[in-house]
CSV table of C-alpha atoms and ligand atoms in Angstrom, one decimal:
chain,number,residue,atom,x,y,z
L,1,MET,CA,75.8,-38.2,134.5
L,2,TRP,CA,72.5,-40.1,134.4
L,3,LEU,CA,70.9,-37.6,136.8
L,4,ARG,CA,72.1,-34.8,134.6
L,5,GLY,CA,70.7,-36.5,131.5
L,6,ALA,CA,67.4,-36.9,133.2
L,7,LEU,CA,67.3,-33.3,134.3
L,8,PHE,CA,68.1,-32.2,130.8
L,9,LEU,CA,65.2,-34.1,129.4
L,10,ASN,CA,62.9,-32.9,132.1
L,11,SER,CA,63.8,-29.3,131.6
L,12,VAL,CA,63.3,-29.4,127.8
L,13,ARG,CA,60.1,-31.4,127.8
L,14,THR,CA,58.1,-29.3,130.1
L,15,LEU,CA,56.9,-25.8,129.7
L,16,LEU,CA,58.4,-23.5,132.2
L,17,ALA,CA,57.8,-20.0,133.4
L,18,SER,CA,58.9,-17.9,136.3
L,19,SER,CA,56.1,-15.4,135.7
L,20,GLU,CA,53.1,-16.4,137.7
L,21,HIS,CA,50.9,-14.6,135.3
L,22,LEU,CA,52.1,-16.7,132.4
L,23,ALA,CA,52.4,-19.9,134.3
L,24,GLN,CA,48.8,-19.7,135.2
L,25,LEU,CA,47.7,-18.6,131.8
L,26,CYS,CA,49.5,-21.5,130.3
L,27,ALA,CA,49.2,-23.9,133.2
L,28,ALA,CA,50.3,-27.5,132.8
L,29,GLN,CA,51.4,-27.2,129.2
L,30,ARG,CA,54.6,-28.7,127.8
L,31,CYS,CA,57.3,-27.9,125.3
L,32,ASN,CA,59.2,-30.8,123.7
L,33,GLU,CA,61.9,-29.1,121.7
L,34,PRO,CA,65.2,-27.8,123.2
L,35,GLU,CA,65.2,-25.3,120.3
L,36,HIS,CA,62.0,-23.7,121.7
L,37,PRO,CA,62.5,-23.7,125.5
L,38,ILE,CA,60.6,-20.5,126.3
L,39,LEU,CA,57.0,-20.6,127.4
L,40,ASP,CA,55.1,-17.9,125.6
L,41,TYR,CA,51.7,-16.7,124.7
L,42,ASP,CA,50.6,-15.8,121.3
L,43,GLN,CA,48.2,-12.9,121.8
L,44,ASP,CA,46.7,-13.0,118.3
L,45,ALA,CA,46.2,-16.8,118.2
L,46,ARG,CA,45.3,-16.7,121.9
L,47,GLU,CA,47.3,-19.8,122.6
L,48,CYS,CA,50.3,-20.9,124.5
L,49,VAL,CA,53.4,-21.6,122.4
L,50,CYS,CA,57.0,-22.6,122.8
L,51,SER,CA,59.4,-20.0,121.5
L,52,SER,CA,63.1,-20.0,120.8
L,53,HIS,CA,65.1,-17.4,122.7
L,54,PRO,CA,64.8,-14.0,121.0
L,55,CYS,CA,68.5,-13.3,121.4
L,56,TRP,CA,69.4,-16.4,119.3
L,57,ASN,CA,68.3,-14.4,116.3
L,58,ASP,CA,68.4,-10.7,116.9
L,59,ASN,CA,68.1,-9.5,113.3
L,60,GLY,CA,70.4,-12.3,112.3
L,61,LEU,CA,72.8,-11.9,115.3
L,62,GLU,CA,73.2,-14.8,117.7
L,63,HIS,CA,74.0,-13.4,121.2
L,64,THR,CA,76.1,-15.5,123.6
L,65,CYS,CA,77.4,-14.9,127.1
L,66,ARG,CA,80.1,-17.5,127.0
L,67,GLY,CA,83.3,-16.1,128.5
L,68,LYS,CA,81.7,-13.0,129.9
L,69,PHE,CA,83.3,-13.2,133.3
L,70,GLY,CA,80.7,-12.7,136.0
L,71,PHE,CA,77.9,-12.1,133.4
L,72,PRO,CA,77.0,-15.6,132.2
L,73,PHE,CA,73.3,-15.2,131.8
L,74,LEU,CA,71.7,-14.3,128.5
L,75,THR,CA,69.0,-11.8,129.2
L,76,PHE,CA,66.5,-9.8,127.2
L,77,PHE,CA,64.0,-7.1,127.6
L,78,TYR,CA,62.1,-4.9,125.2
L,79,ASN,CA,62.4,-1.1,125.2
L,80,GLU,CA,59.5,1.3,125.1
L,81,THR,CA,59.2,1.0,121.3
L,82,LYS,CA,59.2,-2.8,121.6
L,83,HIS,CA,62.7,-3.3,120.3
L,84,LEU,CA,64.6,-6.3,121.6
L,85,VAL,CA,67.6,-5.6,123.9
L,86,CYS,CA,69.9,-8.5,124.6
L,87,GLU,CA,72.4,-8.4,127.5
L,88,CYS,CA,74.6,-10.6,129.6
L,89,SER,CA,73.7,-10.5,133.3
L,90,SER,CA,75.2,-11.6,136.5
L,91,PHE,CA,72.0,-13.2,137.6
L,92,ALA,CA,69.7,-15.7,135.8
L,93,HIS,CA,66.8,-14.5,133.7
L,94,TYR,CA,64.0,-16.6,132.5
L,95,GLY,CA,61.2,-14.5,130.9
L,96,SER,CA,58.6,-14.7,128.2
L,97,ILE,CA,58.4,-12.6,125.1
L,98,TYR,CA,54.7,-12.1,125.8
L,99,VAL,CA,55.2,-10.5,129.2
L,100,SER,CA,58.3,-8.6,128.2
L,101,ARG,CA,57.2,-7.2,124.8
L,102,ASP,CA,53.5,-7.3,124.8
L,103,LEU,CA,52.6,-6.4,128.3
L,104,CYS,CA,55.7,-4.7,129.7
L,105,PRO,CA,57.8,-3.0,127.1
L,106,GLY,CA,60.3,-0.6,128.6
L,107,HIS,CA,60.4,-2.6,131.8
L,108,ARG,CA,63.5,-4.3,132.9
L,109,CYS,CA,64.4,-6.0,136.2
L,110,VAL,CA,67.9,-5.0,137.4
L,111,ASP,CA,67.7,-5.9,141.1
L,112,PRO,CA,69.1,-9.5,141.5
L,113,GLU,CA,66.7,-9.9,144.4
L,114,HIS,CA,63.7,-9.1,142.1
L,115,PRO,CA,64.7,-10.6,138.8
L,116,VAL,CA,61.3,-11.8,137.5
L,117,LEU,CA,59.3,-9.4,135.3
L,118,ASP,CA,55.6,-10.1,135.9
L,119,TYR,CA,52.3,-8.6,135.1
L,120,ASP,CA,49.9,-8.0,137.9
L,121,GLU,CA,46.4,-8.5,136.6
L,122,ASP,CA,44.7,-6.8,139.6
L,123,THR,CA,46.6,-3.5,139.3
L,124,ALA,CA,47.4,-3.8,135.5
L,125,GLU,CA,51.1,-3.0,136.4
L,126,CYS,CA,54.4,-4.5,135.5
L,127,VAL,CA,56.4,-5.5,138.5
L,128,CYS,CA,59.8,-7.0,139.3
L,129,LYS,CA,59.3,-9.9,141.7
L,130,SER,CA,61.5,-12.2,143.6
L,131,HIS,CA,61.7,-15.7,142.2
L,132,PRO,CA,58.7,-17.8,143.2
L,133,CYS,CA,61.0,-20.7,143.9
L,134,TRP,CA,62.8,-18.6,146.6
L,135,HIS,CA,59.9,-18.9,148.8
L,136,ASP,CA,58.4,-22.3,148.1
L,137,ASN,CA,56.8,-23.4,151.3
L,138,GLY,CA,59.6,-21.8,153.3
L,139,ARG,CA,62.3,-23.2,151.0
L,140,ARG,CA,64.7,-21.3,148.9
L,141,HIS,CA,65.7,-23.3,145.8
L,142,THR,CA,69.0,-22.6,144.1
L,143,CYS,CA,70.8,-24.1,141.1
L,144,SER,CA,74.3,-22.8,141.9
L,145,GLU,CA,75.4,-26.4,142.6
L,146,LYS,CA,74.1,-27.7,139.3
L,147,PRO,CA,76.9,-26.9,136.9
L,148,GLY,CA,75.1,-27.8,133.6
L,149,PHE,CA,71.7,-26.6,134.9
L,150,PRO,CA,72.1,-23.1,136.2
L,151,LEU,CA,68.6,-21.8,135.5
L,152,LEU,CA,66.0,-21.9,138.3
L,153,LYS,CA,62.6,-22.3,136.7
L,154,MET,CA,59.1,-22.5,137.9
L,155,ARG,CA,56.1,-24.1,136.2
L,156,TYR,CA,52.8,-25.5,137.2
L,157,HIS,CA,52.2,-29.2,137.0
L,158,GLU,CA,48.7,-30.7,137.0
L,159,VAL,CA,48.0,-33.4,139.5
L,160,ASP,CA,44.4,-34.7,139.8
L,161,GLY,CA,43.1,-31.5,138.3
L,162,ARG,CA,45.0,-29.3,140.7
L,163,LEU,CA,47.9,-27.1,139.8
L,164,GLU,CA,51.1,-27.7,141.8
L,165,ARG,CA,54.1,-25.5,141.6
L,166,VAL,CA,57.3,-27.2,140.5
L,167,CYS,CA,60.7,-25.7,140.9
L,168,GLU,CA,63.6,-27.1,138.9
L,169,CYS,CA,67.0,-26.4,137.4
L,170,GLY,CA,67.3,-26.1,133.6
L,171,ILE,CA,69.9,-25.7,131.0
L,172,SER,CA,71.2,-22.3,130.3
L,173,MET,CA,69.7,-20.1,127.6
L,174,GLU,CA,72.7,-20.4,125.4
L,175,LYS,CA,71.7,-21.6,121.9
L,176,ASP,CA,74.8,-23.8,121.6
L,177,GLN,CA,74.7,-26.4,124.4
L,178,SER,CA,77.3,-28.6,122.8
L,179,PHE,CA,80.1,-27.4,125.1
L,180,PRO,CA,79.9,-27.1,128.9
L,181,LEU,CA,80.0,-24.0,130.9
L,182,PHE,CA,83.5,-22.8,131.9
L,183,GLU,CA,84.3,-22.4,135.5
L,184,TYR,CA,84.1,-18.6,135.1
L,185,ASP,CA,80.8,-18.9,133.4
L,186,LYS,CA,79.2,-20.2,136.6
L,187,PRO,CA,77.2,-18.0,138.8
L,188,GLY,CA,78.5,-17.2,142.3
L,189,ALA,CA,77.8,-19.7,145.0
L,190,ASP,CA,74.6,-19.1,146.8
L,191,PRO,CA,74.8,-19.0,150.6
L,192,ASP,CA,71.3,-20.2,150.9
L,193,GLU,CA,72.0,-23.3,149.0
L,194,ALA,CA,69.4,-26.0,149.4
L,195,ASP,CA,69.2,-29.6,148.5
L,196,PHE,CA,67.3,-29.8,145.2
L,197,GLU,CA,67.1,-33.5,144.3
L,198,ASP,CA,63.6,-34.3,145.4
L,199,ASP,CA,62.0,-31.8,143.1
L,200,ASN,CA,62.8,-34.0,140.1
L,201,GLU,CA,61.6,-37.2,141.5
L,202,GLU,CA,58.1,-36.9,140.3
L,203,PHE,CA,59.2,-37.2,136.7
A,1,NAG,C1,64.5,1.1,121.3
A,1,NAG,O1,65.6,0.5,120.6
A,1,NAG,C2,65.6,0.9,119.2
A,1,NAG,C3,66.7,0.0,118.5
A,1,NAG,O2,67.9,0.0,119.3
A,1,NAG,C4,65.9,2.4,119.1
A,1,NAG,O3,66.0,2.8,117.8
A,1,NAG,C5,64.8,3.1,119.8
A,1,NAG,O4,65.1,4.5,119.8
A,1,NAG,C6,64.7,2.6,121.2
A,1,NAG,N1,63.5,3.3,121.8
A,1,NAG,C7,63.6,3.9,123.0
A,1,NAG,C8,62.3,4.5,123.5
A,1,NAG,O5,64.6,3.9,123.7
């Protein structure tokens, strides 16, 4: 339980992003509130911010994926006219509102092998990428054995002025964290399961 508690604190105290574009834009910044777990960028203010999940208040509606057998992950994208669309997905999603709505409206990543919507600055294109933590110096991280922390996240951590990639498991994107995931809310086991403990040791 202690390990889980520590993981929980780590995951809410740090700013996380799976989009490389955003992680670099907002490198080494941190979010302290579990109510605002999403790393985001405010285009007008030109600053990095911590947002709550857009599907927690979709015009007053709080979406949840509890009890959606096989589709436990709360997911969002924005359509071509920048309207929010919330869904329950079979694979984890961790995206920013900035990339999804401001840079890539109408884009949606449906291939579980390429779940991360990212913006390629060089080509000015929106792309669906594989998760950066699936090829972390030859290592494929997974959170399938972390029942309370199903979400694989990447962020940058500053060490002596250099940015180092950190992969870690975080709490789900459910607003109500007061009750645990059901058995059937868990994602399928990952055959490439890797030991994950040492990623959290630096905290
Ligand atoms: C986007 O979603 C809104 C709200 O559901 C809808 O009214 C609009 O037609 C959609 N736009 C496109 C391009 O699908």
